[in-house]
Short mmCIF file of C-alpha atoms in Angstrom, two decimals:
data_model
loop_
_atom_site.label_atom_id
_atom_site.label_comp_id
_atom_site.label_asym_id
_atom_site.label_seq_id
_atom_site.Cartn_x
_atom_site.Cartn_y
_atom_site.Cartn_z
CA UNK A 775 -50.24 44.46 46.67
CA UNK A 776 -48.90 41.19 46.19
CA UNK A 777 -49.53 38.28 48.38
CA UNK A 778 -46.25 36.56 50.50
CA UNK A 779 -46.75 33.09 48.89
CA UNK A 780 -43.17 32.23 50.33
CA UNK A 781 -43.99 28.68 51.25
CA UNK A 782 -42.57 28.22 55.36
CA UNK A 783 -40.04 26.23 56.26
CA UNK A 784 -40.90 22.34 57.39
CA UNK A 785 -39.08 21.46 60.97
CA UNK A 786 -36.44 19.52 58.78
CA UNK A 787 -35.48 23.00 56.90
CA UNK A 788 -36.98 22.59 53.57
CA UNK A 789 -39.68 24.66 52.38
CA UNK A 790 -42.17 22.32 50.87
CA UNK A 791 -45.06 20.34 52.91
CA UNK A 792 -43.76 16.91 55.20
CA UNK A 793 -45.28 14.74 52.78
CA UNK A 794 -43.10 16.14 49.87
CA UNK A 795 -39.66 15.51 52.25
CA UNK A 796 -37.94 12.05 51.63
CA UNK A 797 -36.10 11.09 55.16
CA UNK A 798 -34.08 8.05 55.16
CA UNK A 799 -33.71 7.43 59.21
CA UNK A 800 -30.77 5.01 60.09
CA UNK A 801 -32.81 2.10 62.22
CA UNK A 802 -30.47 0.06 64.97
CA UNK A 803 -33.28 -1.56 66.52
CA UNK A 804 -33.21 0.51 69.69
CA UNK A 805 -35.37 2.82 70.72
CA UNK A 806 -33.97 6.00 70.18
CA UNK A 807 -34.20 5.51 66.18
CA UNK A 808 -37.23 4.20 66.43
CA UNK A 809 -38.76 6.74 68.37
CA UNK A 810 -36.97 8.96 65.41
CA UNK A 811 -38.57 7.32 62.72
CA UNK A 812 -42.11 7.11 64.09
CA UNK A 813 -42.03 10.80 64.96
CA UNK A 814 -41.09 11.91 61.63
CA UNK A 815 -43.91 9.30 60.53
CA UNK A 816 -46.68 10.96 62.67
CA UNK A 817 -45.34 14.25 61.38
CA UNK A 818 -46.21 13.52 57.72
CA UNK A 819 -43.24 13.09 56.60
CA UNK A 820 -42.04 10.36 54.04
CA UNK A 821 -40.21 7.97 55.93
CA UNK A 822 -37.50 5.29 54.68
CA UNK A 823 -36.23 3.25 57.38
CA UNK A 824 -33.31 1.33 56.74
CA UNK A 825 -31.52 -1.04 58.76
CA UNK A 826 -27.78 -2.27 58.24
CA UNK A 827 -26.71 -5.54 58.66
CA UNK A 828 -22.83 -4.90 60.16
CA UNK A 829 -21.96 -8.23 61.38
CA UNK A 830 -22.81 -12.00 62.23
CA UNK A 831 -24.44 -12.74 58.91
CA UNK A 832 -27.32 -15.54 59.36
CA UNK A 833 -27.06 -16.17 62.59
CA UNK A 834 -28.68 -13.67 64.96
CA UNK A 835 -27.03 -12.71 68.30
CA UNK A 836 -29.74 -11.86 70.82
CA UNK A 837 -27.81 -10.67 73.47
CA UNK A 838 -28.46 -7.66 75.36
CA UNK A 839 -26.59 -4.98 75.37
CA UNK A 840 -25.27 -5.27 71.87
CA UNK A 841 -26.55 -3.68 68.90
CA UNK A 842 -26.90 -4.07 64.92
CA UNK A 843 -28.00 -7.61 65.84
CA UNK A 844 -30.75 -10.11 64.32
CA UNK A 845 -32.98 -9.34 66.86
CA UNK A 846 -32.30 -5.64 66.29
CA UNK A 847 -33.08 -6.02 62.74
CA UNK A 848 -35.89 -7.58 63.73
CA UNK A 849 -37.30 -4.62 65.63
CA UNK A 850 -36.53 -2.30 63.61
CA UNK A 851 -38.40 -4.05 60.81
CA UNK A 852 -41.13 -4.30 63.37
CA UNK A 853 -41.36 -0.80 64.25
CA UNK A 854 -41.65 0.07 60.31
CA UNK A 855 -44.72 -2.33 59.55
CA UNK A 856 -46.51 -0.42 62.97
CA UNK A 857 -46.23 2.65 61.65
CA UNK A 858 -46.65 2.19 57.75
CA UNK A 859 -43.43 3.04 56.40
CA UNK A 860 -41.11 1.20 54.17
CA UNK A 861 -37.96 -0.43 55.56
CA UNK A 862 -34.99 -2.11 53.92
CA UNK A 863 -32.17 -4.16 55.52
CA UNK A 864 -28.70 -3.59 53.65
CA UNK A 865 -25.53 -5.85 54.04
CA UNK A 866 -22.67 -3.85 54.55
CA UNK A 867 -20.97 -7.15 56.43
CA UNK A 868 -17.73 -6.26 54.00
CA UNK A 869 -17.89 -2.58 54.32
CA UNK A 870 -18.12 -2.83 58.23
CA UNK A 871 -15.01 -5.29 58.07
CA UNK A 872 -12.66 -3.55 55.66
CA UNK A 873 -13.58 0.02 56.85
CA UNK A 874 -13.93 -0.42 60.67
CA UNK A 875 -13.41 -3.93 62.21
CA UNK A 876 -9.84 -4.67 60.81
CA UNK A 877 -8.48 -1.35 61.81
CA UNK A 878 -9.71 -2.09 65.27
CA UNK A 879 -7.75 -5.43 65.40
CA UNK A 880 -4.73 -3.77 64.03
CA UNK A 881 -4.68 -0.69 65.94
CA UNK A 882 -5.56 -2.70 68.95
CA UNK A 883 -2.41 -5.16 68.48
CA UNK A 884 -0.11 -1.78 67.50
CA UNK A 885 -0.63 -0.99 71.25
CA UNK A 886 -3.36 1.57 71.29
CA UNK A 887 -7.33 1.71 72.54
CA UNK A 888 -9.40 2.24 69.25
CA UNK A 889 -12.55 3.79 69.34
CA UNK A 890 -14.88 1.73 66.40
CA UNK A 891 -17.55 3.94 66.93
CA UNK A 892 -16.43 6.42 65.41
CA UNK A 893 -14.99 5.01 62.59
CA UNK A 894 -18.54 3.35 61.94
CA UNK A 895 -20.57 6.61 61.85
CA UNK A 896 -17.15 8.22 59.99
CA UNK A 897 -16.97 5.41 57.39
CA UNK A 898 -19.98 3.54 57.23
CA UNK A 899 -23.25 5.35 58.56
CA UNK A 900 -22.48 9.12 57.04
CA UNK A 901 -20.54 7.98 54.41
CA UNK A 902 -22.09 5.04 52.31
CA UNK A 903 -25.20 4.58 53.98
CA UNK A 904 -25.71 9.02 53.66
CA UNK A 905 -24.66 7.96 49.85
CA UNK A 906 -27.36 5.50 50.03
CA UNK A 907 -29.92 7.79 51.23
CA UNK A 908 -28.92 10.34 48.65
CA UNK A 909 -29.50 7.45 46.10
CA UNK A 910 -33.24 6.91 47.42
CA UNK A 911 -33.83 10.28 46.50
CA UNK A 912 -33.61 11.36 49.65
CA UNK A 913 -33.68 15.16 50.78
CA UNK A 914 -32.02 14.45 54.10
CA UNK A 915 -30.88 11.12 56.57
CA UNK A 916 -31.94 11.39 60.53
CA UNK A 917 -30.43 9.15 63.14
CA UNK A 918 -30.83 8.63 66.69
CA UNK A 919 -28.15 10.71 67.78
CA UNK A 920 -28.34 12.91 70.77
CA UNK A 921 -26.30 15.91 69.66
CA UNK A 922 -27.86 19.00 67.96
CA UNK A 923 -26.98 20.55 64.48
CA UNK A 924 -28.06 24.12 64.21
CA UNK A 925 -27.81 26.82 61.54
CA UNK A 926 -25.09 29.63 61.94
CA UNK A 927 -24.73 32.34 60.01
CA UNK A 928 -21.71 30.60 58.36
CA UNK A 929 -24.42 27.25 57.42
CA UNK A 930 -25.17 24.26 59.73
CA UNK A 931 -23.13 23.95 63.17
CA UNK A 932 -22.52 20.68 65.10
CA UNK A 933 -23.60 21.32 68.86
CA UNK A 934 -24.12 19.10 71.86
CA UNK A 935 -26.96 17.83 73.05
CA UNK A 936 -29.09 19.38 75.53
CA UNK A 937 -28.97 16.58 77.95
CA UNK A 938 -25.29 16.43 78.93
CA UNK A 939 -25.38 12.84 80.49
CA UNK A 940 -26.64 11.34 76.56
CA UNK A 941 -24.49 13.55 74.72
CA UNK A 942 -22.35 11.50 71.93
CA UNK A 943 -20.55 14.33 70.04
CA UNK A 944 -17.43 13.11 70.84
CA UNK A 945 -18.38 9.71 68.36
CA UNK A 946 -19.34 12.36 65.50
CA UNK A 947 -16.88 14.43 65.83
CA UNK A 948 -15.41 13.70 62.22
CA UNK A 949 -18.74 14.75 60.40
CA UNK A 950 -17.76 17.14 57.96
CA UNK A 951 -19.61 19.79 56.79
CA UNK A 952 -21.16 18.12 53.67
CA UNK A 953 -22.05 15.69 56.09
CA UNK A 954 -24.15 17.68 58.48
CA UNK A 955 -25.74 19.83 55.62
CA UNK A 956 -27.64 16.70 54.95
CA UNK A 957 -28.18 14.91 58.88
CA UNK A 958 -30.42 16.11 61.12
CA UNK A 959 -30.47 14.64 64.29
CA UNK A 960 -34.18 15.05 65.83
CA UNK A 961 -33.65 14.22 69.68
CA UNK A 962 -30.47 16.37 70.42
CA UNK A 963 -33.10 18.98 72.03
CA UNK A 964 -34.59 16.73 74.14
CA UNK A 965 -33.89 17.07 78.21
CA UNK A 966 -33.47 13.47 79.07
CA UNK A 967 -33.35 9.97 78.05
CA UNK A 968 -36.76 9.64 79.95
CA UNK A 969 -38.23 12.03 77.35
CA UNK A 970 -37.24 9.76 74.34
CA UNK A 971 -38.91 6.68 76.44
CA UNK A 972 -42.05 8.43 76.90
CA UNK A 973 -42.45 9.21 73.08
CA UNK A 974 -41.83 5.34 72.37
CA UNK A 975 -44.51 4.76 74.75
CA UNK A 976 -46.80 7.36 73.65
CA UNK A 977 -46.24 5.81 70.01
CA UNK A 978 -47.03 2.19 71.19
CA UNK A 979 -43.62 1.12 70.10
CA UNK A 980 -43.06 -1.99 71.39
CA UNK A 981 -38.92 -1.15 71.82
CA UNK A 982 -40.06 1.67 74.39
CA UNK A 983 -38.31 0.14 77.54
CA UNK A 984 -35.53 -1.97 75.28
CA UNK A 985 -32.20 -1.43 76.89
CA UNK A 986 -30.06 0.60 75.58
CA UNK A 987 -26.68 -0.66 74.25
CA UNK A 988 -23.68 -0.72 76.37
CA UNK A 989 -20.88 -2.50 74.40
CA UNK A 990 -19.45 -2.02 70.87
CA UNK A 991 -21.36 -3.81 68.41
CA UNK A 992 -18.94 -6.94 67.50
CA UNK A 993 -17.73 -6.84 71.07
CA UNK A 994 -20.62 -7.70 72.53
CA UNK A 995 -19.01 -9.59 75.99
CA UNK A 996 -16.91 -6.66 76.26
CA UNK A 997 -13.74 -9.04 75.92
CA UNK A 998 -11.67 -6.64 73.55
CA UNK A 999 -8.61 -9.43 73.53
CA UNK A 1000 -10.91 -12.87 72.66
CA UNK A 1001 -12.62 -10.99 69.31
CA UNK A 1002 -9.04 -9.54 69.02
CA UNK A 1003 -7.36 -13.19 69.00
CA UNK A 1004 -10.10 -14.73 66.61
CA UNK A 1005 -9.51 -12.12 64.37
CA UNK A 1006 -6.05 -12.01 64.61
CA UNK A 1007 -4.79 -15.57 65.38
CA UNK A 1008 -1.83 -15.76 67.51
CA UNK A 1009 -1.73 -12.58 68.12
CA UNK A 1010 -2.04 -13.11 71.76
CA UNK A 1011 2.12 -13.43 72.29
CA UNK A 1012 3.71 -13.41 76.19
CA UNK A 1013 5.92 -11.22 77.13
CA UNK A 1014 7.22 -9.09 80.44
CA UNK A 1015 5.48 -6.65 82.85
CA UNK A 1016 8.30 -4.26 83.58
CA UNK A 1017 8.77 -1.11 85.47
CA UNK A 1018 9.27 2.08 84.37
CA UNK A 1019 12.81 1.96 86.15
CA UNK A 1020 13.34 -1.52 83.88
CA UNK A 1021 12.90 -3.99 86.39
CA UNK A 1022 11.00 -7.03 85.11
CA UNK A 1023 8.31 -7.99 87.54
CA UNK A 1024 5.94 -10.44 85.97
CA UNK A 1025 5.19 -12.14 82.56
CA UNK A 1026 1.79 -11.37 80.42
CA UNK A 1027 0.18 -13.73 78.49
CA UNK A 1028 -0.31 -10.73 75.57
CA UNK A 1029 -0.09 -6.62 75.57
CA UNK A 1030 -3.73 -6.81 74.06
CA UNK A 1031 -5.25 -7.88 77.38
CA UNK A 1032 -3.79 -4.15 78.89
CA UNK A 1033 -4.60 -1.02 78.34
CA UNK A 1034 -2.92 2.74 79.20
CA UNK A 1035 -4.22 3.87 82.46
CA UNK A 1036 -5.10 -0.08 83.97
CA UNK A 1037 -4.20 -0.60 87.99
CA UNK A 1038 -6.34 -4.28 88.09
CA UNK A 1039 -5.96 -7.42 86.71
CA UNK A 1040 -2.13 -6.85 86.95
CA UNK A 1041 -0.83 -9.79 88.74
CA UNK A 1042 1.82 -7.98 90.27
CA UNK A 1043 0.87 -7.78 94.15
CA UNK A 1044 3.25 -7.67 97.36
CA UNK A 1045 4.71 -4.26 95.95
CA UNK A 1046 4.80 -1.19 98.39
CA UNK A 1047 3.04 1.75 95.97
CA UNK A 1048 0.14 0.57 93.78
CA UNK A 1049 1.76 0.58 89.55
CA UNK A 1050 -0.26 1.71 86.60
CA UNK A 1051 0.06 0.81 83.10
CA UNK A 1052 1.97 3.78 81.46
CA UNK A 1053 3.23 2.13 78.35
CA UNK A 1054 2.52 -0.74 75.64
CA UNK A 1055 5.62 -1.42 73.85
CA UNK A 1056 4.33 -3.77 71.09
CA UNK A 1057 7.66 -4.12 69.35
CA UNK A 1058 9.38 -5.96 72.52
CA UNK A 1059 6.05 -7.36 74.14
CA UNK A 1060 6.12 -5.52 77.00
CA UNK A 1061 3.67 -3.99 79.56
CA UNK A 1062 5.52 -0.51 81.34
CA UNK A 1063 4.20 0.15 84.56
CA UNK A 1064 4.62 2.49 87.37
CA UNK A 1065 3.26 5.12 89.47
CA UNK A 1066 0.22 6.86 88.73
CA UNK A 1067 2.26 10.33 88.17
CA UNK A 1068 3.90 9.11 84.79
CA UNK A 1069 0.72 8.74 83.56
CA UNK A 1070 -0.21 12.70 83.40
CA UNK A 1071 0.21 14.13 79.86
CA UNK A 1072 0.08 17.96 79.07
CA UNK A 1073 1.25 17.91 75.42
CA UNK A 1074 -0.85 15.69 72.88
CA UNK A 1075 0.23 14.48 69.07
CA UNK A 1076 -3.24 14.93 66.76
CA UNK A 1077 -3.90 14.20 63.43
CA UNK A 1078 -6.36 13.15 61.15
CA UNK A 1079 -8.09 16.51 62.39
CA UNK A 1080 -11.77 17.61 60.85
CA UNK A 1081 -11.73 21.24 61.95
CA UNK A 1082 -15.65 22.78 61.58
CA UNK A 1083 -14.60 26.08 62.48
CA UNK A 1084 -15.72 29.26 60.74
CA UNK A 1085 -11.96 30.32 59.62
CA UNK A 1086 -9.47 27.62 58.47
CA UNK A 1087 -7.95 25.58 61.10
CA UNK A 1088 -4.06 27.07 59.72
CA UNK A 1089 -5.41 30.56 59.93
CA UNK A 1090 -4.14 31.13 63.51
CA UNK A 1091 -1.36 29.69 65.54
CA UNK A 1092 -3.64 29.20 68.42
CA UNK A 1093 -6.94 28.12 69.49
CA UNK A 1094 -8.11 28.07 72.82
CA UNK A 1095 -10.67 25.75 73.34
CA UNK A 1096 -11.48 22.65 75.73
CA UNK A 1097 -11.27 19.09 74.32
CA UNK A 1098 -12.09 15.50 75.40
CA UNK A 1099 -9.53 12.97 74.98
CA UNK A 1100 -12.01 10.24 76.62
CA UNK A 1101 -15.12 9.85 75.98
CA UNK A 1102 -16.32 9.89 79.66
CA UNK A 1103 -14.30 12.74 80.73
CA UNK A 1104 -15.01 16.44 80.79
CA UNK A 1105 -13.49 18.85 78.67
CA UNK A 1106 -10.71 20.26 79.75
CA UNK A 1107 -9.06 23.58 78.82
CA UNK A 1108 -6.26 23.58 75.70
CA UNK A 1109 -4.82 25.23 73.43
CA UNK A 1110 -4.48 23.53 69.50
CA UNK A 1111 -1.65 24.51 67.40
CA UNK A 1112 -1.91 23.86 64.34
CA UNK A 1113 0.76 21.83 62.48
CA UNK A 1114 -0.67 21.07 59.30
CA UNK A 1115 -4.62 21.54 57.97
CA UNK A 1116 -4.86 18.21 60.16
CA UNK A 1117 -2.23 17.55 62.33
CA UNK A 1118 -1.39 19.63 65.59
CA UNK A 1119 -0.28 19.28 68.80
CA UNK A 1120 -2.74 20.15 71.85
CA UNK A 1121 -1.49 21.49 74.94
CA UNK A 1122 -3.45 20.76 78.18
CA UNK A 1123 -3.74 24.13 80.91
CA UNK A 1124 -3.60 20.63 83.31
CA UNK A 1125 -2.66 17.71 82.90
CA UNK A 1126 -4.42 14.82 82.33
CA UNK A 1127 -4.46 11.00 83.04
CA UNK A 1128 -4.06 8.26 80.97
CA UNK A 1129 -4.15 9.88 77.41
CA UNK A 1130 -3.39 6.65 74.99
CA UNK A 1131 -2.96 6.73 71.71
CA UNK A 1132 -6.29 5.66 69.14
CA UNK A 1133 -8.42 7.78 71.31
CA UNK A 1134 -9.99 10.41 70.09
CA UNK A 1135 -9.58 14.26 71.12
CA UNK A 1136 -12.65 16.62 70.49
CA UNK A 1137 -12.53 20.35 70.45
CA UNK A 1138 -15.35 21.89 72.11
CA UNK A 1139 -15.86 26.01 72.50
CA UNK A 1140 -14.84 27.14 75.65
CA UNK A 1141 -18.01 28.46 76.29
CA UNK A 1142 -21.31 27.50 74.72
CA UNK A 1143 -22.10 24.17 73.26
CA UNK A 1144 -20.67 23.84 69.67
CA UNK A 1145 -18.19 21.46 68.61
CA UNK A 1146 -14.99 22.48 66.19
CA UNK A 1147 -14.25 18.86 65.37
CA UNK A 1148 -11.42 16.96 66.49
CA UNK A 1149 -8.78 14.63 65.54
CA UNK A 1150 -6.85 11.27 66.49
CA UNK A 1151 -4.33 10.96 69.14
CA UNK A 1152 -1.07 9.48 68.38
CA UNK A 1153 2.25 8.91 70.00
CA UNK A 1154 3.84 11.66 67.30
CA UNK A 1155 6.51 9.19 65.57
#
């Protein structure tokens, strides 16, 4: 009888030894990539670590709290030489500009609240870094990401992570299918943040009580309207504050300093009811406030829509599913009816706050933890 020489499966999903698995892992500088990279190290595997350089070429911005830095590079680079692996740092200064930071400034100015993140991992990170991996001969890329990626019976499924307070799916919600047959995304399982610490530690990395970044990466003061003016020059113009019911109660110095959903910071006391921003109007430089009713939505414009469902997204005239239209809110019950194979309009079972336009909105199973992609809201014009 013949012997099962069927070699096993590696915990990447490729059935050959660790050693014989090429793994580019996507290095920030932080320490959940690093703790990614130096477990993949310790498990044999062969590890390529490579860093990108997104912004502030030559001169490196140690600040806390924001990442793809100089002294992030620096880490990174650090963490590579510890644990024997190779590492390069690529300049994708241009790419980063063109494909995410310009968009930002123009959405930004066109009224709405962009979400860069995305964009980056959408654009940059699984799109020509993955194509850079795949060009080291790569058999798969690994980032830091806490969200999971398991196989279904219809090929790899994006899930979230198992510790709900980490859980970033709704920044990779555009990964396509193509994409996430090549990612894997190592600490999606684990239970806490705590857990990814204690690996660091346990691997002597040196990033193993770093903090973690809080801001987006060329924002790193968390002043959206001073990048948006140095980018942008003049693009700062006054206008009026006016009420809903058209009364003019104030002048702004520039509709980038607002955003949908903002009470503070208004400069409008000595009124009776406390007033909301509800509206940007770019076109006649005005800020529309008013109570905080007008700013429920039930009905939401999407487009740009990656659907990772089993059956194509045009196949039914409903879905019911929940979706996030913020990233720090919980999903909600919907229904998604599709328009096009990526437009649709999303109907909320309640209403919800504060829905702007440039935000993204995720679909998420109703019950379970996978993720059916998502799409861009807009103000459907």
């Amino acid at each position: 009888m013949a012997l099962d020489t069927e070699t096993p499966l590696n915990s990447l999903g490729f059935a050959k030894s660790p050693s014989e698995t090429r793994v580019v892992v996507a290095m920030s500088g932080g320490v959940d990539s690093s703790v990614v990279a130096a477990y993949l190290a310790d498990q044999g595997y062969d590890v390529v670590g490579v860093t990108l350089q997104l912004y502030d070429h030559g001169a490196a911005l140690a600040k806390k709290g924001a990442c793809c830095a100089g002294i992030d590079i620096h880490d990174a680079r650090r963490v590579a030489e510890e644990r024997g692996f190779p590492h390069y740092v690529l300049d994708y200064e241009n790419i980063f500009k063109d494909a995410v930071i310009d968009e930002f400034a123009d959405s930004y100015l066109a009224g709405a609240t962009p979400v860069p993140c995305i964009r980056c991992n959408e654009r940059v990170k699984f799109k020509d870094l993955l194509e850079t991996a795949k060009d080291l001969e790569a058999d798969c890329m690994a980032t830091g990401h806490y969200i999971q990626r398991m196989m279904g019976p219809n090929g790899p499924e994006l899930h979230s992570a198992e510790d709900a307070n980490r859980d970033q799916s709704y920044f990779l919600f555009s990964t396509t299918p193509e994409q996430l047959s090549f990612l894997r995304f190592p600490l999606g399982h684990l239970p806490s943040k705590d857990a990814t610490r204690e690996m660091a530690a346990q691997y002597g990395l040196a990033v193993a009580d770093k903090p973690d970044s809080q801001d987006i990466c060329f924002v790193p003061n968390g002043n959206y309207a001073s990048v948006i003016e140095k980018l942008r020059p003049g693009a700062a113009e006054p206008g009026e504050i006016v009420h809903d019911d058209g009364r003019v109660l104030a002048q702004h110095d520039g509709v980038i300093h607002y955003t949908i959903g903002q009470r503070r910071g208004l400069g409008i006391g000595g009124l009776s009811e406390p007033l909301y921003v509800v509206r940007l109007d770019v076109d006649k430089k005005q800020v529309v406030v008013g109570p905080k009713e007008l700013l429920a939505t039930r009905t939401i414009p999407v487009r740009e829509i990656n659907w990772l469902g089993d059956a194509p997204f045009t196949s039914q005239k409903e879905w019911h599913v929940s979706v996030k239209v913020r990233s720090t809110r919980p999903p909600r019950e919907a229904i998604i009816r599709p328009l096009t194979d990526n437009t649709a309009e999303v109907e909320l079972l309640t209403s919800e706050e504060g829905v702007s336009p440039g935000q993204a909105c995720v679909f998420y199973a109703s019950e379970g933890s996978r993720i059916f992609g998502g799409g861009w809201i807009w103000r459907g014009y």
